[in-house]
């Protein structure tokens, strides 16, 4: 495991130890160039010309970096270090997509579960979805995380660590989702909801970062199962569960089949969101909004295919929980530069940035802010707008929502 990684900086091979950052490789290549980089007078890109943050860890041998000395055109892009300090809010992230690899290995050992690798790096690599071919293939990796999440203790710990990790990158409030249905038969629905709530509560006391739980029905499971979940979730309406969602393979599994579950959730005061417009087109978003009554849309990437629906989404201020890297991995978009996030933002859609699955997508929320900024040209003011969109789109009670937005604005001003 201690073999160095061989990467290329401006076409010259450089060996760096595992765990090294891009800036370390540049320094080994050329000290003067590294000094320019630190002074903001040079930038790094990957082989495709996409911006790379100098603090990024080097993940694999063979990576290609180019250091370009810039004749300062406009301000330097915001670095990840700066964006990490920003207060942030996240609306769309799957608990079972965010385990710490070290924790997974410990749980697997204690539970006698077999995983596809036995080191943290190997596991992160084995679960990476960067080479997935479809949403279905992307979703298959979740079987491994779920395999170690079948006890109340494991679920509690994973939720606890998730909030700690979110707090560490200055997320002030997060709505985290998972499906209690995927913890049966080992756990009852009640056990599978109580356990993460305990973990969240413990972490909130320690960090001040708050979290709401969203429970997901699954498109490929029978509609009666979704209704069972809506019944169970409604009992937790004022005890930490903030919303009901529908997730899973979208193509060929229409949301309308689960309309009764959405109706039950809404009738019992739960907010509703729905994954849609990711693997299927605008019709799927239409159904989530008009048949299932969703108040927010998970992804909504393909909304632009139906200009009339887009106009309605703007008019009704329906929030889209967008996930850039995940959409590349599931092939909802061909490459990140083709992602409609910025276009929708400029068209007045209430879009926000989210991670979807941090372990599977190999990202943090900070990375997604940086990606939107550097790959899509989203300006700092537009990033702030999408952050305030996220505050406004939370499923918090109105007064808490206003307080969250005020806090985020004040913290951003303090950083300026
Ligand atoms: Zn999702």
Coordinates of C-alpha atoms and ligand atoms in Angstrom, one line a residue:
X1 CA 0.0 0.0 0.0
X2 CA 3.0 2.3 0.4
X3 CA 3.9 2.3 -3.2
X4 CA 4.2 5.9 -4.5
X5 CA 1.7 7.2 -7.1
X6 CA 3.2 8.2 -10.5
X7 CA 1.4 11.1 -12.0
X8 CA 2.2 13.6 -14.8
X9 CA 2.7 17.3 -14.3
X10 CA 3.1 19.3 -17.5
X11 CA 3.9 16.0 -19.2
X12 CA 6.7 15.0 -16.8
X13 CA 6.4 12.0 -14.6
X14 CA 6.4 12.8 -10.9
X15 CA 6.3 10.2 -8.0
X16 CA 4.3 11.3 -4.9
X17 CA 3.4 9.3 -1.8
X18 CA -0.2 8.1 -1.3
X19 CA -2.2 10.8 0.4
X20 CA -0.3 13.6 -1.4
X21 CA -2.2 16.6 -2.8
X22 CA -2.0 18.0 -6.3
X23 CA 0.0 20.9 -5.0
X24 CA 2.7 18.5 -3.7
X25 CA 3.1 17.0 -7.2
X26 CA 3.5 20.4 -8.6
X27 CA 6.1 21.3 -6.0
X28 CA 8.1 18.1 -6.8
X29 CA 7.9 19.0 -10.5
X30 CA 9.0 22.7 -10.2
X31 CA 9.3 24.8 -7.0
X32 CA 8.9 28.1 -8.8
X33 CA 5.7 26.9 -10.5
X34 CA 4.4 25.8 -7.1
X35 CA 5.1 29.2 -5.6
X36 CA 3.2 30.8 -8.5
X37 CA 0.3 28.4 -7.8
X38 CA 0.2 29.3 -4.1
X39 CA 0.3 33.0 -5.0
X40 CA -2.7 32.6 -7.2
X41 CA -0.7 33.3 -10.4
X42 CA -1.1 29.8 -11.8
X43 CA -3.9 27.3 -12.1
X44 CA -4.1 23.6 -12.4
X45 CA -6.3 21.7 -14.9
X46 CA -6.8 18.0 -15.6
X47 CA -6.1 16.3 -18.9
X48 CA -9.5 17.6 -20.2
X49 CA -8.7 21.2 -19.2
X50 CA -11.1 21.2 -16.3
X51 CA -10.1 23.1 -13.2
X52 CA -8.5 21.1 -10.4
X53 CA -8.1 22.5 -6.8
X54 CA -4.5 22.4 -5.7
X55 CA -5.6 20.9 -2.3
X56 CA -7.3 17.9 -3.9
X57 CA -5.9 14.6 -2.9
X58 CA -4.3 12.6 -5.8
X59 CA -6.5 9.5 -6.2
X60 CA -4.7 7.3 -8.7
X61 CA -1.5 6.7 -10.7
X62 CA -1.5 8.0 -14.2
X63 CA -3.4 11.3 -13.4
X64 CA -2.4 14.1 -15.7
X65 CA -2.2 17.7 -14.5
X66 CA -1.3 20.9 -16.3
X67 CA -0.1 24.0 -14.6
X68 CA -1.0 27.1 -16.5
X69 CA 0.6 30.4 -15.5
X70 CA -2.3 32.9 -15.8
X71 CA -1.9 36.4 -17.1
X72 CA -4.6 37.3 -14.5
X73 CA -7.9 37.6 -16.4
X74 CA -10.4 38.6 -13.7
X75 CA -10.4 37.3 -10.2
X76 CA -8.9 33.9 -9.4
X77 CA -11.6 31.2 -8.9
X78 CA -12.8 30.5 -5.3
X79 CA -10.7 27.7 -3.9
X80 CA -12.2 24.7 -2.1
X81 CA -10.6 26.0 1.1
X82 CA -12.7 29.1 0.8
X83 CA -15.9 27.3 -0.2
X84 CA -15.4 24.8 2.7
X85 CA -15.6 27.8 5.1
X86 CA -18.9 28.9 3.6
X87 CA -22.0 28.0 5.7
X88 CA -23.9 25.5 3.7
X89 CA -27.3 23.7 3.5
X90 CA -28.0 20.4 1.8
X91 CA -31.3 18.9 0.7
X92 CA -30.5 15.7 -1.2
X93 CA -28.1 13.2 0.1
X94 CA -28.6 9.5 0.8
X95 CA -27.4 8.2 4.2
X96 CA -26.5 4.8 2.7
X97 CA -24.3 6.6 0.2
X98 CA -22.2 8.4 2.8
X99 CA -20.5 5.8 5.0
X100 CA -17.0 6.3 6.1
X101 CA -15.0 3.5 4.5
X102 CA -13.2 2.8 7.8
X103 CA -16.5 2.4 9.6
X104 CA -17.8 0.1 6.9
X105 CA -14.8 -2.2 7.4
X106 CA -15.2 -2.2 11.2
X107 CA -18.9 -3.0 10.9
X108 CA -18.3 -5.7 8.3
X109 CA -15.6 -7.3 10.5
X110 CA -17.9 -7.3 13.6
X111 CA -20.9 -8.6 11.7
X112 CA -19.1 -11.2 9.6
X113 CA -20.1 -9.4 6.3
X114 CA -18.0 -9.7 3.2
X115 CA -17.1 -6.5 1.3
X116 CA -15.4 -6.1 -2.1
X117 CA -12.2 -4.7 -0.5
X118 CA -10.4 -4.7 2.9
X119 CA -8.7 -1.3 3.0
X120 CA -10.4 2.1 3.2
X121 CA -8.9 3.2 -0.1
X122 CA -9.7 -0.1 -1.8
X123 CA -13.3 0.1 -0.6
X124 CA -13.7 3.7 -1.7
X125 CA -12.5 2.6 -5.1
X126 CA -14.6 -0.5 -5.3
X127 CA -17.8 1.5 -4.5
X128 CA -17.0 4.4 -6.8
X129 CA -19.6 4.9 -9.4
X130 CA -17.5 7.0 -11.8
X131 CA -17.5 4.1 -14.3
X132 CA -21.2 3.2 -13.9
X133 CA -23.1 3.0 -17.1
X134 CA -26.6 3.8 -15.9
X135 CA -28.7 4.7 -12.9
X136 CA -29.4 1.0 -12.3
X137 CA -25.7 0.2 -12.2
X138 CA -25.1 3.2 -10.0
X139 CA -27.7 1.9 -7.5
X140 CA -26.1 -1.6 -7.3
X141 CA -23.2 -0.3 -5.2
X142 CA -25.7 0.5 -2.4
X143 CA -26.1 -3.2 -1.7
X144 CA -22.6 -3.1 -0.1
X145 CA -23.3 -0.2 2.2
X146 CA -26.7 -1.6 3.1
X147 CA -25.2 -5.0 4.0
X148 CA -23.5 -3.4 7.1
X149 CA -26.5 -1.2 8.0
X150 CA -28.8 -4.0 9.3
X151 CA -28.6 -3.4 13.0
X152 CA -29.9 -0.4 15.1
X153 CA -26.4 0.2 16.4
X154 CA -24.9 0.5 12.9
X155 CA -27.6 2.8 11.6
X156 CA -27.3 5.0 14.7
X157 CA -23.5 5.2 14.3
X158 CA -23.7 5.9 10.5
X159 CA -26.2 8.7 11.0
X160 CA -24.1 10.2 13.8
X161 CA -20.9 10.1 11.8
X162 CA -22.7 11.6 8.8
X163 CA -23.8 14.7 10.7
X164 CA -20.3 15.0 12.2
X165 CA -18.8 15.0 8.6
X166 CA -21.4 17.5 7.4
X167 CA -20.6 19.8 10.3
X168 CA -16.9 19.5 9.5
X169 CA -17.5 21.1 6.1
X170 CA -19.7 23.8 7.7
X171 CA -23.1 22.5 6.7
X172 CA -25.6 24.1 9.1
X173 CA -28.6 22.1 8.2
X174 CA -29.0 18.9 6.1
X175 CA -32.0 16.8 5.1
X176 CA -30.7 13.3 4.8
X177 CA -32.7 10.4 3.3
X178 CA -32.7 6.6 3.3
X179 CA -35.3 3.9 3.0
X180 CA -36.3 2.2 6.2
X181 CA -37.8 -0.5 3.9
X182 CA -34.3 -1.7 3.0
X183 CA -33.5 -2.6 6.6
X184 CA -36.2 -5.2 6.8
X185 CA -36.6 -8.0 7.8
X186 CA -33.6 -7.4 10.2
X187 CA -35.4 -4.3 11.7
X188 CA -39.0 -3.2 12.0
X189 CA -39.8 0.1 10.3
X190 CA -40.0 1.7 13.8
X191 CA -36.5 0.4 14.7
X192 CA -35.2 1.5 11.3
X193 CA -36.5 5.1 11.9
X194 CA -35.6 5.4 15.6
X195 CA -32.0 4.4 15.2
X196 CA -30.8 7.1 12.8
X197 CA -32.8 9.7 14.7
X198 CA -30.8 8.8 17.8
X199 CA -27.5 9.2 15.9
X200 CA -28.6 12.6 14.5
X201 CA -29.7 13.9 17.9
X202 CA -26.4 13.0 19.5
X203 CA -24.4 14.7 16.7
X204 CA -26.6 17.8 16.7
X205 CA -25.9 18.3 20.4
X206 CA -22.2 17.9 19.8
X207 CA -21.9 20.1 16.6
X208 CA -24.9 22.4 16.4
X209 CA -25.5 21.1 12.9
X210 CA -29.2 20.1 12.6
X211 CA -30.5 17.4 10.4
X212 CA -34.0 16.3 9.2
X213 CA -34.7 12.8 8.1
X214 CA -36.5 12.0 4.7
X215 CA -37.8 8.5 4.3
X216 CA -37.8 7.0 0.8
X217 CA -40.2 4.6 -0.7
X218 CA -38.7 2.5 -3.5
X219 CA -40.1 2.6 -7.1
X220 CA -39.3 -1.1 -7.7
X221 CA -41.1 -2.3 -4.5
X222 CA -44.9 -2.9 -4.4
X223 CA -47.0 0.2 -3.9
X224 CA -48.5 -1.4 -0.7
X225 CA -45.0 -1.3 0.8
X226 CA -44.8 2.4 0.0
X227 CA -48.1 2.9 1.8
X228 CA -46.8 0.9 4.9
X229 CA -43.9 3.3 5.0
X230 CA -46.1 6.4 4.7
X231 CA -48.1 5.1 7.6
X232 CA -45.0 4.5 9.7
X233 CA -43.4 7.9 8.7
X234 CA -46.5 9.9 9.6
X235 CA -46.1 8.8 13.2
X236 CA -42.7 10.6 13.2
X237 CA -44.0 13.8 11.7
X238 CA -43.0 15.9 14.7
X239 CA -40.2 13.6 15.8
X240 CA -37.5 14.2 13.2
X241 CA -38.9 12.8 10.0
X242 CA -39.5 15.9 7.7
X243 CA -40.6 14.3 4.4
X244 CA -41.6 11.4 2.3
X245 CA -39.7 10.6 -1.0
X246 CA -39.7 8.1 -3.8
X247 CA -36.3 6.7 -5.0
X248 CA -34.9 3.9 -7.0
X249 CA -34.8 2.9 -10.7
X250 CA -36.9 5.5 -12.5
X251 CA -37.2 4.0 -16.0
X252 CA -40.3 1.8 -16.3
X253 CA -41.4 2.3 -12.7
X254 CA -43.7 5.3 -12.7
X255 CA -44.3 7.4 -9.6
X256 CA -48.1 7.3 -10.2
X257 CA -48.1 3.6 -8.9
X258 CA -47.2 5.1 -5.5
X259 CA -49.7 7.9 -5.5
X260 CA -51.7 6.5 -2.6
X261 CA -48.6 6.6 -0.3
X262 CA -47.9 10.2 -1.2
X263 CA -51.6 11.0 -0.5
X264 CA -51.4 9.4 2.9
X265 CA -48.1 11.2 3.8
X266 CA -49.5 14.6 2.7
X267 CA -52.8 14.0 4.5
X268 CA -50.9 13.4 7.7
X269 CA -48.8 16.6 7.4
X270 CA -45.6 15.2 5.9
X271 CA -43.9 17.2 3.1
X272 CA -43.2 15.3 -0.1
X273 CA -40.3 15.3 -2.5
X274 CA -39.8 12.8 -5.4
X275 CA -36.8 11.7 -7.5
X276 CA -37.7 12.5 -11.1
X277 CA -36.3 13.7 -14.4
X278 CA -33.0 11.8 -13.8
X279 CA -33.3 8.6 -15.8
X280 CA -36.6 9.6 -17.3
X281 CA -37.7 12.8 -19.1
X282 CA -39.9 15.7 -18.1
X283 CA -43.1 13.5 -18.1
X284 CA -41.7 11.8 -15.0
X285 CA -41.4 15.3 -13.3
X286 CA -44.9 16.1 -14.4
X287 CA -46.2 13.0 -12.7
X288 CA -44.3 13.7 -9.5
X289 CA -45.8 17.1 -9.3
X290 CA -49.3 16.6 -10.6
X291 CA -50.1 13.0 -9.7
X292 CA -48.1 12.6 -6.5
X293 CA -48.2 16.2 -5.3
X294 CA -44.5 16.5 -4.6
X295 CA -43.4 19.9 -3.3
X296 CA -39.8 19.5 -4.4
X297 CA -38.1 17.5 -7.1
X298 CA -35.0 15.4 -6.6
X299 CA -32.7 16.1 -9.6
X300 CA -35.2 17.4 -12.2
X301 CA -32.3 17.4 -14.6
X302 CA -34.5 16.9 -17.7
X303 CA -37.0 19.6 -16.8
X304 CA -35.9 21.7 -19.7
X305 CA -37.3 19.1 -22.2
X306 CA -40.7 20.6 -21.5
X307 CA -40.6 24.4 -21.6
X308 CA -44.2 24.7 -20.3
X309 CA -43.5 22.6 -17.3
X310 CA -40.3 24.6 -16.7
X311 CA -42.4 27.8 -16.7
X312 CA -44.8 26.2 -14.2
X313 CA -41.9 25.2 -11.9
X314 CA -40.6 28.8 -12.0
X315 CA -44.1 30.2 -11.4
X316 CA -44.9 27.9 -8.5
X317 CA -41.3 28.2 -7.1
X318 CA -40.9 24.4 -7.0
X319 CA -37.3 23.7 -5.8
X320 CA -35.0 21.3 -7.7
X321 CA -32.5 19.4 -5.6
X322 CA -29.7 19.1 -8.2
X323 CA -26.6 16.8 -8.0
X324 CA -24.0 17.5 -10.6
X325 CA -21.4 14.7 -10.2
X326 CA -24.1 12.1 -9.6
X327 CA -25.8 13.1 -12.8
X328 CA -22.5 12.5 -14.7
X329 CA -22.1 9.1 -13.0
X330 CA -25.7 8.0 -13.9
X331 CA -25.4 9.5 -17.4
X332 CA -28.3 11.8 -16.8
X333 CA -25.9 14.3 -18.5
X334 CA -23.1 13.3 -20.9
X335 CA -20.5 15.5 -19.1
X336 CA -20.6 18.1 -16.3
X337 CA -20.3 21.0 -18.8
X338 CA -23.6 19.9 -20.3
X339 CA -25.4 20.1 -16.9
X340 CA -28.4 22.5 -17.0
X341 CA -27.9 23.8 -13.3
X342 CA -26.6 27.2 -14.3
X343 CA -29.1 27.6 -17.1
X344 CA -32.0 26.8 -14.8
X345 CA -30.7 29.1 -12.1
X346 CA -30.6 31.9 -14.7
X347 CA -34.1 31.0 -15.9
X348 CA -35.4 31.6 -12.4
X349 CA -35.7 27.9 -11.2
X350 CA -35.1 27.5 -7.5
X351 CA -32.1 25.1 -7.9
X352 CA -29.7 24.1 -5.1
X353 CA -26.5 22.0 -5.1
X354 CA -26.4 18.6 -3.4
X355 CA -24.2 15.5 -3.3
X356 CA -26.6 12.5 -3.6
X357 CA -23.9 10.0 -2.5
X358 CA -20.6 11.2 -1.1
X359 CA -18.9 7.8 -0.9
X360 CA -20.2 6.5 -4.2
X361 CA -19.7 9.8 -6.0
X362 CA -16.3 10.4 -4.3
X363 CA -17.3 14.0 -3.4
X364 CA -18.2 16.5 -0.6
X365 CA -20.7 19.3 -0.9
X366 CA -17.7 21.7 -1.0
X367 CA -16.5 19.8 -4.1
X368 CA -19.9 20.4 -5.8
X369 CA -19.8 24.1 -5.1
X370 CA -16.3 24.2 -6.6
X371 CA -17.4 22.2 -9.6
X372 CA -20.4 24.4 -10.3
X373 CA -18.1 27.4 -10.1
X374 CA -15.2 26.1 -12.2
X375 CA -16.9 23.9 -14.7
X376 CA -20.2 25.7 -15.2
X377 CA -19.0 29.2 -14.6
X378 CA -21.5 29.8 -11.8
X379 CA -20.4 33.1 -10.2
X380 CA -19.9 33.5 -6.4
X381 CA -23.2 35.5 -6.3
X382 CA -25.0 32.8 -8.1
X383 CA -23.6 30.2 -5.7
X384 CA -24.9 32.3 -2.8
X385 CA -28.3 32.5 -4.6
X386 CA -28.5 28.7 -4.9
X387 CA -27.5 28.4 -1.2
X388 CA -30.3 30.8 -0.2
X389 CA -32.6 28.7 -2.5
X390 CA -31.6 25.7 -0.4
X391 CA -32.5 27.5 2.9
X392 CA -35.8 28.5 1.5
X393 CA -36.6 25.0 0.1
X394 CA -36.0 23.2 3.4
X395 CA -38.9 21.3 5.0
X396 CA -38.3 23.3 8.2
X397 CA -41.2 25.2 9.9
X398 CA -41.4 28.7 8.4
X399 CA -39.8 30.5 11.4
X400 CA -36.8 28.1 11.5
X401 CA -36.4 28.5 7.7
X402 CA -36.2 32.3 8.1
X403 CA -33.8 32.0 11.0
X404 CA -31.6 29.6 8.9
X405 CA -31.4 32.0 5.9
X406 CA -30.6 34.9 8.2
X407 CA -27.8 32.9 9.9
X408 CA -26.3 31.8 6.5
X409 CA -26.5 35.4 5.2
X410 CA -24.8 36.8 8.3
X411 CA -22.1 34.2 8.2
X412 CA -21.4 34.9 4.5
X413 CA -21.1 38.6 5.2
X414 CA -18.7 37.9 8.0
X415 CA -16.5 35.9 5.6
X416 CA -16.5 38.6 3.0
Ligands
LIG1 ZN1 -31.0 10.7 -4.8

